[in-house]
C-alpha cells in the first residue's frame, strides 16, 4: 500500500488530489456536536495543501436516500474544516455537477474545497457495479490523484471508496495508515493478557467479532444491551431488558466455546434497572435501582452495569497488556446510566497496557463524558470498520489502496 509520504515525495504541487475523508459527524441541526472525525483527517489535508496540492475533500454524512437532503449537508463540516485549518475552504453545493466542476477549477495551489455529500448521488452506494462505476468516472474527472483517508468507510464497497482508487494513482492517508497499524497490534502482534470489552445494544452486531476473538483474546467483558441476551442464555430472568431471542443459540454456543478454549467470558453480576427507558432529551432523573444480574424483576429493564460489575471489570482490565473496547456499557447519554461506561473508560486509562477505543459510540462516549482523548493509546474513527477488520474480513476500501 502506497503511503502519502511517498506521494508527497513525488510532488503534488498544482495537482488536484481527491481526499476521501470521513466527515460523518453528529449534528444537532447545523451544529456539530463532535468534530473528532474532522480533526482526524487534518494532518493529511494540511500536508497536501502545504505541498501545493489543490485538495478536493469528499465524504458521506448520514444516510440520505441517494438524493439531496438539506438535513445531511456537509456545509457545517466544510466550515469547521476551514476553522481548524485556519484557511478558507470552498464548498461545492453538489458532488459532480456544475458547482463541483467550477469549485475545483477555481482552486489555486494549496487551496482546499469540500464537495457536497457523496450519498446525495445514488451511484455512490449502488449495488450495481456499472452504476457505481459511472459515478466513480465522474468523480475521477475532478482529480489527478486519490488519497484514501476515510477509515470509517473502508468496509463499504462504495464508489468513492472502492471504485475511484482504480481510476487514479492512489495512496493511503495518514489516518488510514495509523488505523491499520493499530489494528495489526490487535491481530498480528498482540501482547498479552489481551482483554476485550464489548458493549452496545445488539449482540447481533458483535457475533462475528466474538466468534473470532474466542480464539485470540484472553478475556472478553460483555456489557450494554447485548449483555441481557447472554444472561438469558444462562437461564436468568431479564425482565423487559433488550433481548435478541434469535441469537440465543449462538450465544449459548459461545459461552460453551469460551469455557472450552480457556477464554474468560465475563458477564455482569449486577445491573441498574428501571420500568421505562430514560428521556434522553430532558435528562429527567430516572431513579434506577440496582439488582443482581440473575434477579431482574419481570417488569424492569436493565440499562447499565451495576457498581459490583464496574469494580469487577476494572479488575479484569488492571493487568491487561492490550485492550480493545467497542460499545458502551449502558445508556451513557443519560447521567443516571453513564457510570458503567465511565468505569470502563477509566479502567482503560488506569491500565498499563496499550488501549484502543474502537470508534462509534465508544469514541463518542469518551468525548461526551469528558475524558482526555490523548490519554488513550488510540481512539479509532471507524467502529464498523474496526470490528470487520478484527473479524478477519477483507475491507474493500483497504483492498482498493493496495498496489
Tab-separated table of C-alpha atoms in Angstrom:
chain	number	residue	atom	x	y	z
A	1	UNK	CA	0.000	0.000	0.000
A	2	UNK	CA	1.487	3.295	-1.107
A	3	UNK	CA	1.679	5.909	1.615
A	4	UNK	CA	1.012	9.617	1.447
A	5	UNK	CA	4.661	10.213	2.330
A	6	UNK	CA	5.642	8.533	-0.931
A	7	UNK	CA	3.071	10.588	-2.805
A	8	UNK	CA	4.354	13.809	-1.294
A	9	UNK	CA	7.943	12.896	-2.130
A	10	UNK	CA	6.950	12.552	-5.792
A	11	UNK	CA	5.478	16.048	-5.758
A	12	UNK	CA	1.842	17.122	-5.704
A	13	UNK	CA	2.142	20.888	-6.352
A	14	UNK	CA	-0.514	22.082	-8.776
A	15	UNK	CA	-2.184	18.665	-8.909
A	16	UNK	CA	-5.787	18.009	-7.928
A	17	UNK	CA	-5.831	15.481	-5.093
A	18	UNK	CA	-9.126	13.825	-4.208
A	19	UNK	CA	-9.181	13.005	-0.480
A	20	UNK	CA	-11.861	10.545	0.529
A	21	UNK	CA	-12.353	11.578	4.152
A	22	UNK	CA	-14.879	10.596	6.793
A	23	UNK	CA	-16.655	13.781	7.816
A	24	UNK	CA	-19.715	11.877	9.037
A	25	UNK	CA	-20.056	13.970	12.181
A	26	UNK	CA	-23.064	14.113	14.517
A	27	UNK	CA	-25.206	17.197	14.023
A	28	UNK	CA	-27.773	18.999	16.151
A	29	UNK	CA	-29.435	20.902	13.338
A	30	UNK	CA	-26.417	22.586	11.750
A	31	UNK	CA	-24.269	22.433	14.891
A	32	UNK	CA	-21.543	19.797	15.024
A	33	UNK	CA	-21.596	18.092	18.412
A	34	UNK	CA	-18.370	16.114	17.944
A	35	UNK	CA	-15.718	17.179	15.406
A	36	UNK	CA	-13.360	14.270	16.095
A	37	UNK	CA	-13.555	12.854	12.580
A	38	UNK	CA	-12.798	16.221	11.024
A	39	UNK	CA	-9.753	16.663	13.240
A	40	UNK	CA	-8.619	13.146	12.336
A	41	UNK	CA	-8.184	13.993	8.644
A	42	UNK	CA	-6.443	17.330	9.284
A	43	UNK	CA	-2.856	16.003	9.047
A	44	UNK	CA	-3.483	14.617	5.557
A	45	UNK	CA	-5.321	17.676	4.262
A	46	UNK	CA	-2.793	20.075	5.740
A	47	UNK	CA	0.218	18.158	4.396
A	48	UNK	CA	-1.214	18.125	0.883
A	49	UNK	CA	-2.165	21.804	0.972
A	50	UNK	CA	1.233	22.780	2.368
A	51	UNK	CA	2.840	20.861	-0.508
A	52	UNK	CA	0.872	22.929	-3.031
A	53	UNK	CA	-1.814	20.434	-3.958
A	54	UNK	CA	-5.306	21.512	-4.911
A	55	UNK	CA	-7.175	19.451	-2.340
A	56	UNK	CA	-10.681	18.145	-3.053
A	57	UNK	CA	-12.233	16.637	0.084
A	58	UNK	CA	-15.264	14.363	-0.215
A	59	UNK	CA	-17.294	12.386	2.303
A	60	UNK	CA	-20.692	10.987	3.147
A	61	UNK	CA	-22.818	12.154	6.059
A	62	UNK	CA	-25.745	10.167	7.399
A	63	UNK	CA	-27.952	8.065	5.175
A	64	UNK	CA	-29.795	10.218	2.641
A	65	UNK	CA	-31.628	8.174	0.057
A	66	UNK	CA	-29.491	8.933	-2.988
A	67	UNK	CA	-30.846	12.466	-3.420
A	68	UNK	CA	-30.092	15.900	-1.902
A	69	UNK	CA	-31.411	16.399	1.615
A	70	UNK	CA	-30.530	19.623	3.473
A	71	UNK	CA	-30.516	17.767	6.799
A	72	UNK	CA	-27.424	15.874	5.654
A	73	UNK	CA	-25.460	18.688	4.038
A	74	UNK	CA	-21.704	18.747	4.559
A	75	UNK	CA	-21.704	22.548	4.711
A	76	UNK	CA	-21.215	22.621	8.525
A	77	UNK	CA	-18.298	20.175	8.192
A	78	UNK	CA	-16.704	22.321	5.481
A	79	UNK	CA	-16.967	25.381	7.710
A	80	UNK	CA	-15.426	23.525	10.648
A	81	UNK	CA	-12.606	22.165	8.480
A	82	UNK	CA	-11.768	25.719	7.444
A	83	UNK	CA	-11.734	26.841	11.081
A	84	UNK	CA	-9.371	24.031	12.051
A	85	UNK	CA	-7.092	24.674	9.067
A	86	UNK	CA	-7.134	28.413	9.662
A	87	UNK	CA	-7.865	28.949	5.973
A	88	UNK	CA	-10.819	29.477	3.679
A	89	UNK	CA	-12.352	26.239	2.412
A	90	UNK	CA	-14.516	26.394	-0.699
A	91	UNK	CA	-17.756	24.433	-0.700
A	92	UNK	CA	-19.405	22.876	-3.738
A	93	UNK	CA	-23.164	22.577	-3.439
A	94	UNK	CA	-23.161	19.352	-5.454
A	95	UNK	CA	-20.773	16.426	-5.923
A	96	UNK	CA	-20.200	16.011	-9.661
A	97	UNK	CA	-22.335	18.808	-11.094
A	98	UNK	CA	-21.696	22.373	-12.207
A	99	UNK	CA	-20.844	23.631	-8.729
A	100	UNK	CA	-18.275	20.885	-8.127
A	101	UNK	CA	-16.674	21.431	-11.525
A	102	UNK	CA	-16.446	25.199	-11.032
A	103	UNK	CA	-15.271	24.963	-7.434
A	104	UNK	CA	-12.443	22.564	-8.271
A	105	UNK	CA	-11.460	24.575	-11.342
A	106	UNK	CA	-11.231	27.682	-9.166
A	107	UNK	CA	-8.752	26.198	-6.707
A	108	UNK	CA	-5.248	27.639	-6.586
A	109	UNK	CA	-2.222	25.680	-5.383
A	110	UNK	CA	-2.533	24.975	-1.653
A	111	UNK	CA	-6.263	25.613	-1.505
A	112	UNK	CA	-8.943	23.211	-0.214
A	113	UNK	CA	-12.516	22.516	-1.308
A	114	UNK	CA	-15.206	20.241	0.125
A	115	UNK	CA	-17.796	18.595	-2.118
A	116	UNK	CA	-21.397	18.115	-1.030
A	117	UNK	CA	-22.464	14.780	0.471
A	118	UNK	CA	-21.457	11.866	-1.772
A	119	UNK	CA	-24.608	9.975	-0.830
A	120	UNK	CA	-26.762	12.638	-2.465
A	121	UNK	CA	-25.907	10.584	-5.590
A	122	UNK	CA	-27.442	7.111	-5.881
A	123	UNK	CA	-24.311	5.872	-7.657
A	124	UNK	CA	-22.204	6.192	-4.505
A	125	UNK	CA	-23.860	3.284	-2.711
A	126	UNK	CA	-25.299	1.380	-5.704
A	127	UNK	CA	-25.105	-2.406	-5.627
A	128	UNK	CA	-24.804	-2.430	-9.405
A	129	UNK	CA	-21.143	-2.265	-10.450
A	130	UNK	CA	-21.860	-0.327	-13.636
A	131	UNK	CA	-23.911	2.348	-11.860
A	132	UNK	CA	-21.290	2.707	-9.161
A	133	UNK	CA	-18.520	2.796	-11.755
A	134	UNK	CA	-20.241	5.508	-13.769
A	135	UNK	CA	-20.373	7.724	-10.686
A	136	UNK	CA	-16.702	6.952	-9.964
A	137	UNK	CA	-15.850	8.058	-13.525
A	138	UNK	CA	-17.437	11.435	-12.872
A	139	UNK	CA	-15.565	11.807	-9.594
A	140	UNK	CA	-12.293	10.853	-11.289
A	141	UNK	CA	-12.755	13.720	-13.749
A	142	UNK	CA	-12.325	16.127	-10.837
A	143	UNK	CA	-8.867	14.905	-9.795
A	144	UNK	CA	-5.417	13.739	-10.795
A	145	UNK	CA	-4.593	11.712	-7.685
A	146	UNK	CA	-6.533	9.884	-4.968
A	147	UNK	CA	-5.828	9.661	-1.238
A	148	UNK	CA	-7.961	7.341	0.868
A	149	UNK	CA	-8.252	8.612	4.425
A	150	UNK	CA	-11.849	7.860	5.432
A	151	UNK	CA	-11.244	4.860	7.658
A	152	UNK	CA	-14.828	4.852	8.894
A	153	UNK	CA	-15.975	3.956	5.366
A	154	UNK	CA	-13.353	1.425	4.213
A	155	UNK	CA	-15.651	-1.512	4.979
A	156	UNK	CA	-18.123	-0.217	2.370
A	157	UNK	CA	-17.977	-1.153	-1.315
A	158	UNK	CA	-18.915	2.362	-2.391
A	159	UNK	CA	-17.882	4.309	-5.483
A	160	UNK	CA	-15.631	6.823	-3.732
A	161	UNK	CA	-14.069	4.144	-1.531
A	162	UNK	CA	-13.681	1.137	-3.800
A	163	UNK	CA	-14.109	2.112	-7.470
A	164	UNK	CA	-12.434	5.517	-7.601
A	165	UNK	CA	-8.927	4.374	-6.498
A	166	UNK	CA	-8.855	2.052	-9.528
A	167	UNK	CA	-9.224	5.079	-11.781
A	168	UNK	CA	-6.486	7.282	-10.313
A	169	UNK	CA	-2.962	6.897	-8.913
A	170	UNK	CA	-3.650	6.343	-5.221
A	171	UNK	CA	-2.193	6.270	-1.731
A	172	UNK	CA	-3.303	5.844	1.872
A	173	UNK	CA	-3.552	8.943	4.023
A	174	UNK	CA	-2.025	9.342	7.462
A	175	UNK	CA	-5.208	8.335	9.291
A	176	UNK	CA	-5.699	5.059	7.449
A	177	UNK	CA	-2.018	4.184	7.868
A	178	UNK	CA	-2.345	4.794	11.613
A	179	UNK	CA	-5.597	2.845	11.942
A	180	UNK	CA	-4.229	-0.179	10.091
A	181	UNK	CA	-1.068	-0.114	12.200
A	182	UNK	CA	-3.153	-0.126	15.375
A	183	UNK	CA	-5.338	-2.988	14.194
A	184	UNK	CA	-2.280	-5.081	13.414
A	185	UNK	CA	-1.342	-4.730	17.089
A	186	UNK	CA	-4.706	-6.311	17.891
A	187	UNK	CA	-4.365	-9.167	15.430
A	188	UNK	CA	-0.812	-9.978	14.360
A	189	UNK	CA	1.308	-8.501	17.146
A	190	UNK	CA	-0.791	-8.930	20.302
A	191	UNK	CA	0.823	-8.518	23.696
A	192	UNK	CA	-0.896	-10.470	26.466
A	193	UNK	CA	-3.029	-10.509	28.503
A	194	UNK	CA	-5.364	-9.352	25.727
A	195	UNK	CA	-8.676	-8.119	27.128
A	196	UNK	CA	-11.679	-7.065	25.030
A	197	UNK	CA	-14.644	-5.106	26.388
A	198	UNK	CA	-17.738	-5.251	24.191
A	199	UNK	CA	-20.983	-3.371	24.699
A	200	UNK	CA	-23.682	-1.699	22.668
A	201	UNK	CA	-27.292	-2.549	22.097
A	202	UNK	CA	-27.391	-5.598	19.841
A	203	UNK	CA	-25.484	-8.828	20.254
A	204	UNK	CA	-26.050	-9.498	16.532
A	205	UNK	CA	-23.711	-6.593	15.719
A	206	UNK	CA	-20.893	-8.299	17.610
A	207	UNK	CA	-21.424	-12.002	16.894
A	208	UNK	CA	-18.776	-12.275	14.189
A	209	UNK	CA	-16.121	-10.446	16.188
A	210	UNK	CA	-16.865	-12.522	19.300
A	211	UNK	CA	-16.552	-15.645	17.178
A	212	UNK	CA	-13.097	-14.516	16.027
A	213	UNK	CA	-11.952	-13.275	19.444
A	214	UNK	CA	-12.800	-16.560	21.151
A	215	UNK	CA	-9.648	-17.832	19.509
A	216	UNK	CA	-7.484	-14.787	20.250
A	217	UNK	CA	-8.482	-12.888	23.392
A	218	UNK	CA	-7.700	-13.934	26.950
A	219	UNK	CA	-10.764	-12.219	28.419
A	220	UNK	CA	-13.956	-10.798	26.945
A	221	UNK	CA	-16.091	-8.491	29.081
A	222	UNK	CA	-19.714	-8.128	27.992
A	223	UNK	CA	-21.896	-5.096	28.747
A	224	UNK	CA	-24.557	-2.880	27.230
A	225	UNK	CA	-27.889	-4.088	25.904
A	226	UNK	CA	-26.243	-7.128	24.350
A	227	UNK	CA	-25.403	-8.482	27.820
A	228	UNK	CA	-29.026	-9.396	28.520
A	229	UNK	CA	-29.129	-11.934	25.700
A	230	UNK	CA	-26.085	-13.571	27.312
A	231	UNK	CA	-27.777	-13.508	30.733
A	232	UNK	CA	-30.922	-15.023	29.228
A	233	UNK	CA	-28.793	-17.771	27.665
A	234	UNK	CA	-27.632	-18.653	31.173
A	235	UNK	CA	-31.248	-19.072	32.206
A	236	UNK	CA	-31.644	-15.786	34.098
A	237	UNK	CA	-34.800	-13.684	34.269
A	238	UNK	CA	-34.071	-10.440	32.379
A	239	UNK	CA	-37.482	-8.743	32.675
A	240	UNK	CA	-38.168	-6.358	29.790
A	241	UNK	CA	-34.471	-5.877	29.014
A	242	UNK	CA	-33.317	-5.884	25.410
A	243	UNK	CA	-33.330	-9.450	24.100
A	244	UNK	CA	-32.452	-10.880	20.703
A	245	UNK	CA	-34.115	-14.237	21.126
A	246	UNK	CA	-32.997	-15.489	17.715
A	247	UNK	CA	-29.377	-15.117	18.841
A	248	UNK	CA	-29.722	-17.323	21.934
A	249	UNK	CA	-28.390	-20.495	20.226
A	250	UNK	CA	-25.256	-18.675	19.016
A	251	UNK	CA	-24.693	-17.015	22.381
A	252	UNK	CA	-25.107	-20.345	24.189
A	253	UNK	CA	-22.524	-21.896	21.860
A	254	UNK	CA	-20.113	-19.006	22.529
A	255	UNK	CA	-20.448	-19.454	26.283
A	256	UNK	CA	-19.607	-23.142	25.886
A	257	UNK	CA	-16.734	-22.485	23.492
A	258	UNK	CA	-15.224	-19.821	25.747
A	259	UNK	CA	-15.045	-22.323	28.598
A	260	UNK	CA	-13.583	-24.983	26.298
A	261	UNK	CA	-10.949	-22.577	24.897
A	262	UNK	CA	-9.967	-21.185	28.276
A	263	UNK	CA	-11.222	-17.717	27.389
A	264	UNK	CA	-12.660	-15.842	30.339
A	265	UNK	CA	-16.031	-14.539	29.140
A	266	UNK	CA	-17.223	-12.202	31.885
A	267	UNK	CA	-20.858	-11.124	32.296
A	268	UNK	CA	-22.422	-8.503	34.584
A	269	UNK	CA	-23.087	-9.582	38.164
A	270	UNK	CA	-25.425	-6.661	38.863
A	271	UNK	CA	-27.340	-4.141	36.816
A	272	UNK	CA	-29.264	-0.877	37.037
A	273	UNK	CA	-32.936	-1.326	36.220
A	274	UNK	CA	-35.996	0.862	35.723
A	275	UNK	CA	-39.560	0.482	34.499
A	276	UNK	CA	-39.040	2.755	31.499
A	277	UNK	CA	-36.284	3.825	29.135
A	278	UNK	CA	-34.942	7.250	30.227
A	279	UNK	CA	-35.783	10.526	28.493
A	280	UNK	CA	-32.563	11.415	26.681
A	281	UNK	CA	-33.768	14.884	25.697
A	282	UNK	CA	-34.729	16.274	29.085
A	283	UNK	CA	-32.319	14.048	31.054
A	284	UNK	CA	-35.001	13.897	33.762
A	285	UNK	CA	-33.938	11.817	36.814
A	286	UNK	CA	-34.616	8.158	36.146
A	287	UNK	CA	-34.270	6.786	39.706
A	288	UNK	CA	-32.752	3.417	38.765
A	289	UNK	CA	-32.488	0.522	41.197
A	290	UNK	CA	-29.524	-1.858	41.422
A	291	UNK	CA	-30.312	-5.569	41.380
A	292	UNK	CA	-28.338	-8.769	40.928
A	293	UNK	CA	-27.937	-9.775	37.282
A	294	UNK	CA	-29.802	-13.034	37.978
A	295	UNK	CA	-32.685	-11.281	39.738
A	296	UNK	CA	-34.051	-8.653	37.357
A	297	UNK	CA	-37.759	-8.064	38.153
A	298	UNK	CA	-40.149	-9.148	35.407
A	299	UNK	CA	-41.420	-5.577	34.909
A	300	UNK	CA	-37.993	-3.865	34.809
A	301	UNK	CA	-35.325	-3.441	32.153
A	302	UNK	CA	-31.566	-3.330	32.592
A	303	UNK	CA	-29.935	-0.101	31.395
A	304	UNK	CA	-26.371	-0.120	32.767
A	305	UNK	CA	-23.936	-2.384	34.557
A	306	UNK	CA	-24.062	-2.068	38.335
A	307	UNK	CA	-21.386	-1.000	40.858
A	308	UNK	CA	-20.142	-4.529	41.558
A	309	UNK	CA	-19.737	-5.171	37.838
A	310	UNK	CA	-17.854	-1.888	37.413
A	311	UNK	CA	-15.384	-2.993	40.076
A	312	UNK	CA	-15.160	-6.486	38.575
A	313	UNK	CA	-14.491	-5.189	35.057
A	314	UNK	CA	-11.882	-2.727	36.304
A	315	UNK	CA	-10.064	-5.626	37.989
A	316	UNK	CA	-10.184	-7.672	34.776
A	317	UNK	CA	-8.610	-4.768	32.876
A	318	UNK	CA	-5.995	-3.907	35.502
A	319	UNK	CA	-3.234	-6.251	34.273
A	320	UNK	CA	-4.004	-6.093	30.545
A	321	UNK	CA	-1.136	-5.593	28.127
A	322	UNK	CA	-3.569	-4.950	25.250
A	323	UNK	CA	-7.160	-3.693	25.493
A	324	UNK	CA	-9.798	-3.223	22.803
A	325	UNK	CA	-13.089	-1.591	23.798
A	326	UNK	CA	-16.090	-1.256	21.497
A	327	UNK	CA	-19.558	-0.325	22.717
A	328	UNK	CA	-20.864	1.495	25.814
A	329	UNK	CA	-21.829	-0.422	28.937
A	330	UNK	CA	-25.196	1.297	29.259
A	331	UNK	CA	-27.314	4.236	28.141
A	332	UNK	CA	-24.412	6.622	28.714
A	333	UNK	CA	-26.264	9.570	27.160
A	334	UNK	CA	-28.287	9.807	30.405
A	335	UNK	CA	-26.334	10.708	33.581
A	336	UNK	CA	-28.097	8.038	35.655
A	337	UNK	CA	-26.808	5.316	33.337
A	338	UNK	CA	-23.355	6.643	32.455
A	339	UNK	CA	-21.343	5.229	35.349
A	340	UNK	CA	-20.718	1.825	33.763
A	341	UNK	CA	-19.255	3.349	30.616
A	342	UNK	CA	-17.264	5.834	32.699
A	343	UNK	CA	-15.842	2.996	34.782
A	344	UNK	CA	-14.632	1.067	31.735
A	345	UNK	CA	-13.122	4.195	30.191
A	346	UNK	CA	-11.330	4.980	33.463
A	347	UNK	CA	-10.106	1.393	33.716
A	348	UNK	CA	-8.561	1.737	30.267
A	349	UNK	CA	-6.770	4.888	31.427
A	350	UNK	CA	-5.535	3.089	34.548
A	351	UNK	CA	-4.406	0.046	32.581
A	352	UNK	CA	-0.652	-0.248	31.971
A	353	UNK	CA	-1.252	-1.740	28.527
A	354	UNK	CA	-1.929	-0.465	25.038
A	355	UNK	CA	-5.538	0.723	24.942
A	356	UNK	CA	-7.704	1.057	21.845
A	357	UNK	CA	-11.166	2.613	21.825
A	358	UNK	CA	-12.897	1.078	18.823
A	359	UNK	CA	-14.770	4.026	17.388
A	360	UNK	CA	-18.517	4.556	17.162
A	361	UNK	CA	-20.421	5.161	20.379
A	362	UNK	CA	-17.360	4.316	22.493
A	363	UNK	CA	-15.385	7.162	20.957
A	364	UNK	CA	-18.372	9.479	21.345
A	365	UNK	CA	-18.732	8.459	24.984
A	366	UNK	CA	-15.096	9.236	25.713
A	367	UNK	CA	-15.594	12.787	24.470
A	368	UNK	CA	-19.074	13.351	25.879
A	369	UNK	CA	-18.060	12.097	29.323
A	370	UNK	CA	-15.074	14.435	29.396
A	371	UNK	CA	-12.086	12.097	29.180
A	372	UNK	CA	-8.766	13.222	27.741
A	373	UNK	CA	-8.572	11.574	24.318
A	374	UNK	CA	-4.786	11.746	24.282
A	375	UNK	CA	-4.589	9.568	27.382
A	376	UNK	CA	-5.749	6.519	25.418
A	377	UNK	CA	-3.414	4.581	23.164
A	378	UNK	CA	-5.704	5.117	20.181
A	379	UNK	CA	-9.288	6.167	19.504
A	380	UNK	CA	-10.480	4.747	16.208
A	381	UNK	CA	-12.602	6.771	13.806
A	382	UNK	CA	-14.374	3.675	12.476
A	383	UNK	CA	-16.334	1.377	14.749
A	384	UNK	CA	-17.768	-0.825	12.000
A	385	UNK	CA	-14.517	-0.899	10.061
A	386	UNK	CA	-12.541	-1.841	13.172
A	387	UNK	CA	-14.887	-4.696	14.004
A	388	UNK	CA	-14.834	-6.084	10.465
A	389	UNK	CA	-11.025	-5.946	10.406
A	390	UNK	CA	-10.903	-7.864	13.702
A	391	UNK	CA	-13.368	-10.373	12.229
A	392	UNK	CA	-10.745	-11.111	9.579
A	393	UNK	CA	-12.768	-9.699	6.694
A	394	UNK	CA	-11.246	-8.077	3.617
A	395	UNK	CA	-12.215	-4.406	3.706
A	396	UNK	CA	-12.987	-3.100	0.188
A	397	UNK	CA	-11.501	0.346	0.801
A	398	UNK	CA	-8.205	-1.082	2.020
A	399	UNK	CA	-8.030	-3.653	-0.779
A	400	UNK	CA	-8.527	-0.843	-3.302
A	401	UNK	CA	-5.496	1.014	-1.956
A	402	UNK	CA	-3.175	-1.938	-2.394
A	403	UNK	CA	-0.808	-1.606	-5.335
